[in-house]
Short mmCIF file of C-alpha atoms in Angstrom, two decimals:
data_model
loop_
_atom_site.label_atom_id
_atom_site.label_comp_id
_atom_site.label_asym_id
_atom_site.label_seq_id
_atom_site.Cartn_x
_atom_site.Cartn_y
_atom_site.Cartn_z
CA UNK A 116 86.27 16.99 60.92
CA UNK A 117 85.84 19.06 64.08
CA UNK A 118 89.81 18.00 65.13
CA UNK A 119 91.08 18.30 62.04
CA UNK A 120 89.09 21.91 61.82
CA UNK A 121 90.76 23.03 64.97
CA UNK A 122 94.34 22.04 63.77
CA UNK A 123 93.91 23.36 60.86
CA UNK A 124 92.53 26.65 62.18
CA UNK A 125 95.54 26.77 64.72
CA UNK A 126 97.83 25.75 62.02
CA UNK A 127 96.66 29.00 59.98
CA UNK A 128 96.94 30.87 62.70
CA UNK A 129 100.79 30.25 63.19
CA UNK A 130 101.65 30.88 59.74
CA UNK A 131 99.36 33.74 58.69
CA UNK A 132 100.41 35.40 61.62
CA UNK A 133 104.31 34.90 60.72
CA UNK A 134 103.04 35.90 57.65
CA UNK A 135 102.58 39.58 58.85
CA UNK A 136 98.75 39.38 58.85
CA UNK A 137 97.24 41.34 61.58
CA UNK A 138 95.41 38.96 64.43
CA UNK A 139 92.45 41.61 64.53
CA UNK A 140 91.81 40.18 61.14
CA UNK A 141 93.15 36.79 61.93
CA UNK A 142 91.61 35.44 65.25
CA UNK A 143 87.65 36.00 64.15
CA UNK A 144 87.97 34.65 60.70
CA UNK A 145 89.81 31.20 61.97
CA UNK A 146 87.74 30.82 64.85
CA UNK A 147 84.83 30.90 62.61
CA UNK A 148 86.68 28.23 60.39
CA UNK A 149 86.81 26.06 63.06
CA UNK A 150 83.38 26.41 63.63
CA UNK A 151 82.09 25.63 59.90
CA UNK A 152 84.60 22.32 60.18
CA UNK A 153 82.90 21.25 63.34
CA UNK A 154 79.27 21.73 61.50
CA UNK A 155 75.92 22.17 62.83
CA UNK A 156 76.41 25.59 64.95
CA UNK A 157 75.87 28.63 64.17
CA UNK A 158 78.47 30.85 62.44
CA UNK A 159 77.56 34.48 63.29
CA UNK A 160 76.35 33.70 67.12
CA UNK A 161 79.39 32.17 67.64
CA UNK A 162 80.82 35.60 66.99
CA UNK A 163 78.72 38.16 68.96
CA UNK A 164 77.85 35.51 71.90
CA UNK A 165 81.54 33.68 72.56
CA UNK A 166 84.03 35.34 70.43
CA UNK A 167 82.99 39.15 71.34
CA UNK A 168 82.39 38.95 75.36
CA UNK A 169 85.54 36.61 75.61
CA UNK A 170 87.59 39.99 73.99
CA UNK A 171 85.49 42.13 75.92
CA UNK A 172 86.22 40.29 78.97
CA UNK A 173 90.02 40.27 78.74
CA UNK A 174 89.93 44.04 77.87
CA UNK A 175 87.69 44.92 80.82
CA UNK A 176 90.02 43.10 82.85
CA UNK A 177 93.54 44.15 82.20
CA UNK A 178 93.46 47.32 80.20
CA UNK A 179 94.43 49.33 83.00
CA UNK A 180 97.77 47.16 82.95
CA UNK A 181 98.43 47.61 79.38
CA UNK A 182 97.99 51.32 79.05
CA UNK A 183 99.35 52.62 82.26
CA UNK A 184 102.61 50.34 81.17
CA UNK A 185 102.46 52.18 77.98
CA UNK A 186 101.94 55.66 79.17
CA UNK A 187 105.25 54.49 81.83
CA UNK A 188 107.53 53.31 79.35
CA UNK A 189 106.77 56.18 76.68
CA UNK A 190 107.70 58.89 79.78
CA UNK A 191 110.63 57.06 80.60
CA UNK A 192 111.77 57.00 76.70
CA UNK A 193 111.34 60.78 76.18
CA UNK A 194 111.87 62.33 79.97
CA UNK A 195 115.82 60.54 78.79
CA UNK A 196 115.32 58.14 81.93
CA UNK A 197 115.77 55.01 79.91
CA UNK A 198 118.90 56.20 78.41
CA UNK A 199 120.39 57.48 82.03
CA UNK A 200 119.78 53.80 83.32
CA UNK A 201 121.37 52.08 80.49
CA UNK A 202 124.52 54.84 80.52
CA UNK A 203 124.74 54.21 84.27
CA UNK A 204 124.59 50.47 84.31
CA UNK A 205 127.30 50.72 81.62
CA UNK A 206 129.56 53.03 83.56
CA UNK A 207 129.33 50.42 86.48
CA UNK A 208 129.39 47.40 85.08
CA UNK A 209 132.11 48.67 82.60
CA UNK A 210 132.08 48.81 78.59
CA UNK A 211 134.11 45.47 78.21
CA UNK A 212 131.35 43.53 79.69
CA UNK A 213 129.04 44.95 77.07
CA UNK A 214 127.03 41.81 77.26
CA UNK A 215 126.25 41.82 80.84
CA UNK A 216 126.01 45.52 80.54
CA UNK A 217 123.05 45.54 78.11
CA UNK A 218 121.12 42.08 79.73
CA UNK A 219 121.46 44.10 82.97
CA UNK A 220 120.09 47.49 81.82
CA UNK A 221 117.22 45.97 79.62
CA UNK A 222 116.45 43.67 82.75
CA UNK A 223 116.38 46.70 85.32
CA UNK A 224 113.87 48.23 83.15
CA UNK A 225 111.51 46.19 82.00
CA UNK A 226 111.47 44.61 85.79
CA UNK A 227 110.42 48.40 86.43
CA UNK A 228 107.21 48.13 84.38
CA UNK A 229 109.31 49.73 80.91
CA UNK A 230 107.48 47.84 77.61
CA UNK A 231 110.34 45.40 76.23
CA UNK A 232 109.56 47.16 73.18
CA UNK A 233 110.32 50.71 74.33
CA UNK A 234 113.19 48.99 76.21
CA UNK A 235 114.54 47.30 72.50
CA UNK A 236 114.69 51.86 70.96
CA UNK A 237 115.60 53.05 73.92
CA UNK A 238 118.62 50.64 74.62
CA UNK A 239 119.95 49.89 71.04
CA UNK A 240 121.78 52.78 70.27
CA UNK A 241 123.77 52.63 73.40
CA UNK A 242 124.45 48.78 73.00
CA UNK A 243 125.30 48.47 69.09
CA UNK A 244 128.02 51.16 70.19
CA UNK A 245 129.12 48.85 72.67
CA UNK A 246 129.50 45.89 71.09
CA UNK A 247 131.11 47.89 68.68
CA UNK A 248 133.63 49.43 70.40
CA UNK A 249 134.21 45.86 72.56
CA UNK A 250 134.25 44.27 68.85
CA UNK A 251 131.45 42.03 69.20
CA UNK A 252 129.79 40.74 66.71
CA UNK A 253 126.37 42.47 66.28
CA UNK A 254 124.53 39.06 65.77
CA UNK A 255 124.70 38.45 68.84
CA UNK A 256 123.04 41.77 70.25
CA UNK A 257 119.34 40.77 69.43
CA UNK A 258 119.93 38.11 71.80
CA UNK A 259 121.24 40.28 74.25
CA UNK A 260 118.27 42.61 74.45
CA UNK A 261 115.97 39.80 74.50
CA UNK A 262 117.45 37.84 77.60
CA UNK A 263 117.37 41.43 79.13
CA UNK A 264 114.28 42.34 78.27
CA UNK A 265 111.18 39.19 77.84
CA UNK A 266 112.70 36.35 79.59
CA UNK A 267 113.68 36.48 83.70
CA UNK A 268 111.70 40.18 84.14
CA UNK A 269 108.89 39.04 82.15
CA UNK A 270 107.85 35.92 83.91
CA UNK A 271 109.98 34.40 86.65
CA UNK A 272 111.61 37.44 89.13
CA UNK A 273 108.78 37.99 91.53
CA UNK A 274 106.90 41.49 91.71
CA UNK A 275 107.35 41.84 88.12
CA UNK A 276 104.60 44.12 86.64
CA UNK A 277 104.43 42.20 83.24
CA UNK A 278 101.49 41.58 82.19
CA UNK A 279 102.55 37.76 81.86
CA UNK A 280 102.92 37.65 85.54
CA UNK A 281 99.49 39.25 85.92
CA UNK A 282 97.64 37.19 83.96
CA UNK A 283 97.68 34.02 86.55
CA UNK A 284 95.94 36.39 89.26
CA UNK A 285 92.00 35.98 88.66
CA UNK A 286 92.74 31.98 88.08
CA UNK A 287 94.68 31.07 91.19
CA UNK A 288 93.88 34.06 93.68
CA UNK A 289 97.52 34.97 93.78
CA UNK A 290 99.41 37.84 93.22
CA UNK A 291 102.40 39.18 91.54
CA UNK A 292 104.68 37.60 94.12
CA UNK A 293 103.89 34.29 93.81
CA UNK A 294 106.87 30.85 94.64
CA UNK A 295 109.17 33.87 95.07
CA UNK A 296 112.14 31.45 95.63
CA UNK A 297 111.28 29.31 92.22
CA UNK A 298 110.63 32.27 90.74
CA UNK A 299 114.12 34.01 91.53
CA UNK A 300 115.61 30.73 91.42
CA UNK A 301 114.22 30.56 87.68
CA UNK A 302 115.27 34.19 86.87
CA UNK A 303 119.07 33.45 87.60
CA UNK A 304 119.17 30.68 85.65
CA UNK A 305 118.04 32.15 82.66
CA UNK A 306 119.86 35.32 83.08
CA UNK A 307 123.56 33.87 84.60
CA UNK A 308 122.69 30.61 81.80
CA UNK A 309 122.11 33.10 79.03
CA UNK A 310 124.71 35.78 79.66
CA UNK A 311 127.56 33.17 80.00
CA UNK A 312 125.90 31.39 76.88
CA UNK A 313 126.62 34.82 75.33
CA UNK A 314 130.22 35.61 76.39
CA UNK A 315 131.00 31.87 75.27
CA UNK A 316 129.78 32.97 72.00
CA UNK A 317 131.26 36.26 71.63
CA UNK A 318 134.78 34.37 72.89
CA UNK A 319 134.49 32.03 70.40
CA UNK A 320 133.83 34.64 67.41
CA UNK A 321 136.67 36.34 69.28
CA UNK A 322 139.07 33.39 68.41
CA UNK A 323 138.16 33.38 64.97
CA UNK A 324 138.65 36.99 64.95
CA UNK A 325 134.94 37.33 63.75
CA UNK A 326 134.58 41.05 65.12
CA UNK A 327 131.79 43.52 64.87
CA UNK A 328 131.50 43.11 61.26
CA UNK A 329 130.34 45.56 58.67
CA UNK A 330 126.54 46.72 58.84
CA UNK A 331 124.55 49.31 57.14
CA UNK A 332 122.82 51.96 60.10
CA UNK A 333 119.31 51.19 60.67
CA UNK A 334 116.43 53.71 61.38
CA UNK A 335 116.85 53.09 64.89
CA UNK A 336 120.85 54.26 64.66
CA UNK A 337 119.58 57.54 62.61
CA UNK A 338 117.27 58.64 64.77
CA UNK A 339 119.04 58.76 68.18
CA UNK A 340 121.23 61.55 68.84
CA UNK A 341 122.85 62.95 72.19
CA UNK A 342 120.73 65.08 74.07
CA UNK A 343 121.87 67.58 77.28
CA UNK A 344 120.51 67.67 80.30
CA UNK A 345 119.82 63.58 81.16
CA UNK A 346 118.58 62.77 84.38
CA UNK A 347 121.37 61.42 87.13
CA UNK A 348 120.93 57.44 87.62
CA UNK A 349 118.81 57.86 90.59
CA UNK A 350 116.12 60.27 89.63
CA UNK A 351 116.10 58.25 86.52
CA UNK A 352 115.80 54.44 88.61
CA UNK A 353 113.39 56.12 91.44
CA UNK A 354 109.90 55.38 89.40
CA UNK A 355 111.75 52.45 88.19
CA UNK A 356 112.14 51.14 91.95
CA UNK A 357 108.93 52.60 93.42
CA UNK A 358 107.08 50.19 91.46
CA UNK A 359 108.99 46.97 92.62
CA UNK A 360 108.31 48.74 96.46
CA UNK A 361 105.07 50.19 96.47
CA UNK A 362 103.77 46.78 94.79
CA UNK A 363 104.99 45.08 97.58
CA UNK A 364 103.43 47.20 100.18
CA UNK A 365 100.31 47.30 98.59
CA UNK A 366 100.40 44.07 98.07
CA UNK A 367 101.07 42.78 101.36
CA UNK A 368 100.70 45.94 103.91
CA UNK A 369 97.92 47.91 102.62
CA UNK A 370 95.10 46.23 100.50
CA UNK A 371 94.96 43.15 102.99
CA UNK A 372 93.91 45.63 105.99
CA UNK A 373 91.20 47.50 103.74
CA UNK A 374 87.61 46.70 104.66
CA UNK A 375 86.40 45.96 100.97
CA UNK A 376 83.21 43.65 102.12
CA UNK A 377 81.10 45.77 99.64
CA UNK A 378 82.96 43.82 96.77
CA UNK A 379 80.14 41.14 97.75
CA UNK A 380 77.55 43.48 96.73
CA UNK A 381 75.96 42.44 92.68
CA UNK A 382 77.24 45.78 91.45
CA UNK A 383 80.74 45.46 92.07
CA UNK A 384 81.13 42.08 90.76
CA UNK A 385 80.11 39.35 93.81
CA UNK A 386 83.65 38.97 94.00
CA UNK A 387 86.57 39.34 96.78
CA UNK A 388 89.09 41.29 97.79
CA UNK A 389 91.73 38.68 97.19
CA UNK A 390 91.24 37.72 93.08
CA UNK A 391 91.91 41.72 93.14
CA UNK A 392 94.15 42.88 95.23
CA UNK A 393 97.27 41.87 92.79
CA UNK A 394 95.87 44.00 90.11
CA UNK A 395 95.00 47.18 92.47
CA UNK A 396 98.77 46.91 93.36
CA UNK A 397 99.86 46.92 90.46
CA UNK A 398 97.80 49.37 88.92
CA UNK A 399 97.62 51.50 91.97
CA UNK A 400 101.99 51.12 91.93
CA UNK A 401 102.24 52.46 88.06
CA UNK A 402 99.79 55.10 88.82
CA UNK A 403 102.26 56.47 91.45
CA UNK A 404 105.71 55.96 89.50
CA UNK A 405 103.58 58.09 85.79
CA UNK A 406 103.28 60.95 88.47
CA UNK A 407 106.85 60.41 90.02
CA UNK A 408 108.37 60.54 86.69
CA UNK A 409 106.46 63.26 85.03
CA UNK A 410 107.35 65.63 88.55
CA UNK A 411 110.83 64.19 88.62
CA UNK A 412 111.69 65.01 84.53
CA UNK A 413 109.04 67.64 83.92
CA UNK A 414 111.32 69.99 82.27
CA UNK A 415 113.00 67.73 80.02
CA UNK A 416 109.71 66.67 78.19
CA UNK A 417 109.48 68.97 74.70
CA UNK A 418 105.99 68.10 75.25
CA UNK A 419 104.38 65.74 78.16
CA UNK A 420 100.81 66.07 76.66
CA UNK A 421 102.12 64.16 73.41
CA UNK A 422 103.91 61.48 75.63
CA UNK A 423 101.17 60.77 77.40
CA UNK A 424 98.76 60.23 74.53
CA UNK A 425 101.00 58.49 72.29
CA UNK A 426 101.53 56.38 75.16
CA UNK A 427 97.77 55.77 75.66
CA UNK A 428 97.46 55.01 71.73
CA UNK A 429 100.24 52.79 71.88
CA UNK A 430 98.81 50.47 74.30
CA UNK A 431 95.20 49.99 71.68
CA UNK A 432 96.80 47.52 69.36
CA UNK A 433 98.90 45.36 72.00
CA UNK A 434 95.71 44.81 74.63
CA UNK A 435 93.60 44.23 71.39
CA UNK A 436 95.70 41.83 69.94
CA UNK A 437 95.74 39.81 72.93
CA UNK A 438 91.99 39.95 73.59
CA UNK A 439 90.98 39.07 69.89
CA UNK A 440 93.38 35.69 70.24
CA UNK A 441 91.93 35.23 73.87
CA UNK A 442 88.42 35.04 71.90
CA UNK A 443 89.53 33.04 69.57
CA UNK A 444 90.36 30.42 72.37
CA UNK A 445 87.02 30.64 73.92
CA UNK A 446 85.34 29.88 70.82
CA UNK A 447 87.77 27.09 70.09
CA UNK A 448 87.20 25.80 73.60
CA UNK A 449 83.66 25.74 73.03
CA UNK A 450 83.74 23.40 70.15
CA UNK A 451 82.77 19.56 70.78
CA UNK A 452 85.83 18.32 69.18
CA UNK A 453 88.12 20.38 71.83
CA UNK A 454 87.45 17.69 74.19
CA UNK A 455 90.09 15.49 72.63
CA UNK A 456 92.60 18.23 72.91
CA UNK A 457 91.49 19.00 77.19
CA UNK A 458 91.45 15.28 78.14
CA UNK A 459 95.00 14.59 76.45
CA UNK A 460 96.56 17.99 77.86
CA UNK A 461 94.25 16.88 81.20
CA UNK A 462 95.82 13.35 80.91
CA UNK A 463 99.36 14.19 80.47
CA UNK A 464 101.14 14.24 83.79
CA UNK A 465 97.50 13.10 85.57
CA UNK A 466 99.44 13.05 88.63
CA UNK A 467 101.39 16.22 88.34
CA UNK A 468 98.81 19.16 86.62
CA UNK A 469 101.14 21.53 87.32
CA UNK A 470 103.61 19.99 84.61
CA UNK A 471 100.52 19.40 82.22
CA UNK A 472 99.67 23.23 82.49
CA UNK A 473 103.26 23.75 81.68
CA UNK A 474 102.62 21.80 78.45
CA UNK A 475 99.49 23.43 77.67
CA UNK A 476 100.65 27.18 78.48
CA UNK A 477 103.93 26.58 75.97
CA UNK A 478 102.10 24.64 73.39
CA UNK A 479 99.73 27.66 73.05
CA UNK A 480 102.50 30.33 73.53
CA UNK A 481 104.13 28.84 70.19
CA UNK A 482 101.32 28.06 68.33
CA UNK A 483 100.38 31.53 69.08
CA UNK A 484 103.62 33.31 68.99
CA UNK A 485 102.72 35.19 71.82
CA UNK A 486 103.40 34.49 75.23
CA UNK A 487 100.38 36.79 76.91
CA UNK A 488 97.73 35.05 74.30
CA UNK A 489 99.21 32.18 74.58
CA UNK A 490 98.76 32.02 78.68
CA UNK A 491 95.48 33.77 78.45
CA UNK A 492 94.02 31.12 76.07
CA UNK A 493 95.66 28.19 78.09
CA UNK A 494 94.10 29.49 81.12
CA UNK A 495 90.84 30.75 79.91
CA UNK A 496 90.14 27.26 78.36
CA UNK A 497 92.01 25.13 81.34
CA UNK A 498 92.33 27.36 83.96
CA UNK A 499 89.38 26.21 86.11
CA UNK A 500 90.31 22.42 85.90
CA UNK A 501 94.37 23.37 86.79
CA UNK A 502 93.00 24.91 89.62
CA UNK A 503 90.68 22.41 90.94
CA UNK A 504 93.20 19.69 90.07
CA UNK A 505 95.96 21.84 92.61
CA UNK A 506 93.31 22.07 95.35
CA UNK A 507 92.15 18.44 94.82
CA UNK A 508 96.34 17.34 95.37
CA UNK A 509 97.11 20.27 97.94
CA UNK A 510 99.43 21.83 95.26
CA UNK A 511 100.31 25.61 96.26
CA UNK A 512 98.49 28.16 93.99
CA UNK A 513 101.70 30.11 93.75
CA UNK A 514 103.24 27.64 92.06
CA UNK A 515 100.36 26.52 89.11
CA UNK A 516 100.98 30.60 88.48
CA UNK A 517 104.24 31.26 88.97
CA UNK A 518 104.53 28.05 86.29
CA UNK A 519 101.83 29.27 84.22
CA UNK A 520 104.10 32.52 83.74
CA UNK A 521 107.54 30.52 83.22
CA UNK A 522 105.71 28.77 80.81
CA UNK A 523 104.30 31.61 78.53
CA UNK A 524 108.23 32.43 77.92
CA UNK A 525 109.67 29.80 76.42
CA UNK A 526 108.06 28.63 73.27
CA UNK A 527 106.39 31.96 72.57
CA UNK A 528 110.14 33.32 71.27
CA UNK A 529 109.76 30.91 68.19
CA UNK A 530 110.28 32.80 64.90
CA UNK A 531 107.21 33.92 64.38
CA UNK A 532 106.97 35.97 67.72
CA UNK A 533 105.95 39.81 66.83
CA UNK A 534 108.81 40.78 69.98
CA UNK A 535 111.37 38.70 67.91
CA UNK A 536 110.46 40.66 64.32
CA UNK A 537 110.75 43.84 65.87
CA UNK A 538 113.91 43.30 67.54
CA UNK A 539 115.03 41.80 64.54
CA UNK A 540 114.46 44.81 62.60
CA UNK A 541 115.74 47.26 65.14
CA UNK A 542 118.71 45.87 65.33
CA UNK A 543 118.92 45.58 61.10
CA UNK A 544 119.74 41.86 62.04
CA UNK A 545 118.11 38.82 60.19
CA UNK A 546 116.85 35.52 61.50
CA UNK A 547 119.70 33.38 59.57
CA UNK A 548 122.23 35.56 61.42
CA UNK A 549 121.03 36.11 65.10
CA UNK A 550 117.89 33.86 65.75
CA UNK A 551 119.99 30.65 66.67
CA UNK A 552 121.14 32.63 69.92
CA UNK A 553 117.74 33.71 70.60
CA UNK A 554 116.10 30.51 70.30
CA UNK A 555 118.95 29.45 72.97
CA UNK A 556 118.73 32.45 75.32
CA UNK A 557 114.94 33.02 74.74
CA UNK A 558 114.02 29.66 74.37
CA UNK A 559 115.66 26.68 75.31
CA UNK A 560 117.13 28.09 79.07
CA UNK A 561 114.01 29.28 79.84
CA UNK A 562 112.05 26.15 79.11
CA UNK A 563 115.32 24.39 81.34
CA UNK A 564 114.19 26.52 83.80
CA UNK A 565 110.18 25.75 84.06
CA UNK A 566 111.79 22.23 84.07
CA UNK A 567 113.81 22.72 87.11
CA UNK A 568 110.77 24.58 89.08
CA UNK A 569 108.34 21.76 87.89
CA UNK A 570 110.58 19.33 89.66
CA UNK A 571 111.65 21.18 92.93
CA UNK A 572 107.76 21.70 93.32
CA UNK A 573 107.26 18.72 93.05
CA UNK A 574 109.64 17.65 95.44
CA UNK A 575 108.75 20.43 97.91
CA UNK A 576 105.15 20.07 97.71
#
């Protein structure tokens, strides 16, 4: 009953939350199902002694991430910064490669810290008029913006500030730069295997004579108009650069030559300098590029104030939503019957953990439909044993995480994935019309690519 409890309680999960049924609401209430299947332990500790401090733990942990990316993207959205980087791109790259046009602009600004879901407003506008003026059919432009903008900048180009590439850090005492070459390696083969994907499509509709079709406007179409007085490329791309940079230097200049021995000390944690310095540099890094872009493009916020705290507001629900599923994991790990499901993930490649945390990370990414819960689950439940498994077989740390990350992006894009809704309805598109070439672009290339870093680091050692 405990087994069936948990699969049931997972099960729930997946559909509820496709469903449109908040996790807040969600993540308690099926945790505590579990619970009541597996019998004999108590309901309401369960709650306030495993489900709340796992939360609480996550939040204390990587809020600073998830509202200093907010407050970065909203300032980049309204200072017109966005929309200067996607125009330039465009003006380089050239409007008849519209595809590679809007992968390339989503990618340069989400790899600069921009949320993928200020990146999907900011960059629609400018792409459906692309695609419409290279007659392309808009089906395919969901998938577009989603290879730009959660697939090689979300979890496989090193230095990327996404919070799926931050999430690895405290587990494996890495950083955000972690198997650099597998990582990069990755990245261009989802975004040169996805684009090309893309213009094979968009040739064959072209054949057919398919062409941009006829669509109603969406809200997203309504609400954007031209606006004077847009940054030039590189004051817009400066905070969008300095984040990539200063990460590094902090990264691997500054924090390693600070003197942070009181981190041993009971009130700051008993902890060390290096299962923190990747979060300092990346917090310290979008500290610096907020105040670069609000000096830079002061004059063209109507109001900076209201940026800043819609921003901050905007980053509540996202963190929360991630925490809450992150405490439903813990108490799901803590249930007798999850043994079954750690000894066959455990027992899967027994020789090779970093392909069995590859199975565990995407398994929970689509049950989920997210890939930070999923990874944070994965590795709040398996973590320690992943780890001791790489030390025990002299397996690099960077790679378990730079894996870990690869892995939270590939089943996480399944239908039910809140990103792939949203785009969805930005774009006025519906699953029966675009998700096939997200499930390819979002999906399937990306889980090629875990595949192809699983076995070079294997073969590399």
């Amino acid at each position: 009953m405990g087994f069936a409890g948990i699969v049931l309680s997972l099960g729930l999960l997946m559909y509820l939350a496709y469903r449109g049924i908040n996790v807040l609401i969600l993540a308690p209430i099926l945790a505590l199902l579990a619970v009541v299947m597996q019998g004999d332990l108590p309901i309401v500790a369960t709650y306030t002694q495993v489900f709340m401090p796992a939360l609480g733990g996550y939040v204390i942990t990587y809020f600073p991430l998830f509202l200093l990316g907010a407050i970065f993207g909203k300032l980049m959205a309204d200072g017109g910064a966005a929309r200067a980087i996607a125009e330039g791109i465009v003006a380089k790259v050239g409007a008849e490669r519209a595809i590679l046009a809007v992968v390339l602009a989503c990618g340069v600004l989400t790899y600069g810290g921009v949320s993928l879901f200020v990146v999907a407003f900011a960059i629609y506008p400018i792409a459906n008029a692309l695609f419409k003026r290279a007659d392309i059919p808009k089906r395919l432009l969901p998938a577009a913006i989603a290879l730009g903008s959660f697939t090689f900048t979300m979890t496989a180009f090193p230095g990327t500030p996404a919070i799926q590439n931050a999430i690895p850090i405290p587990f494996f005492g890495t950083n955000v730069f972690a198997a650099p070459l597998l990582g990069t390696l990755a990245g261009m083969i989802m975004m040169v295997g996805g684009t090309l994907w893309l213009n094979r499509r968009a040739a064959a509709a072209a054949a057919r004579t398919e062409g941009y079709g006829q669509h109603k406007p969406t809200s997203a179409d309504s609400s954007f108009s031209d606006e004077a007085g847009l940054p030039s490329f590189a004051v817009a791309i400066a905070p969008v650069v300095a984040v990539i940079v200063l990460n590094a230097i902090f990264t691997y200049l500054i924090l390693p030559r600070m003197d942070a021995s009181y981190l041993q000390r009971p009130e700051y944690g008993g902890t060390s300098l290096s299962s923190l310095a990747g979060l300092w540099a990346i917090i310290i890094s979008l500290t610096i590029a907020i105040v670069m872009t609000l000096a830079l493009n002061w004059s063209r916020f109507a109001d900076a104030k209201e940026t800043v705290n819609a921003g901050t507001m905007g980053s509540l629900l996202p963190i929360f939503n991630t925490a809450s599923e992150v405490g439903y994991g813990a108490v799901i790990a803590s249930l007798p019957a999850f043994a079954i499901i750690r000894d066959a993930v455990l027992g899967l490649f027994p020789q090779n953990p970093v392909a069995s945390l590859a199975v565990a990370v995407n398994a929970l990414a689509g049950i989920t439909g997210s890939a930070s819960g999923g990874l944070s689950i994965a590795l709040n439940t398996l973590g320690e044993q992943f780890a001791q498994m790489g030390r025990e077989q002299g397996i690099d740390p960077g790679l378990l995480h730079r894996v870990a990350s690869l892995s939270s992006g590939g089943f996480d894009a399944l239908p039910h994935n809140g990103a792939v809704i949203t785009l969805l309805a930005i774009t006025g598109m519906t699953h029966r019309k675009s998700y096939s070439d997200i499930f390819v672009v979002a999906v399937a290339i990306p889980v090629f690519a875990t595949v192809v870093v699983i076995l070079l680091g294997a073969l590399l050692g």
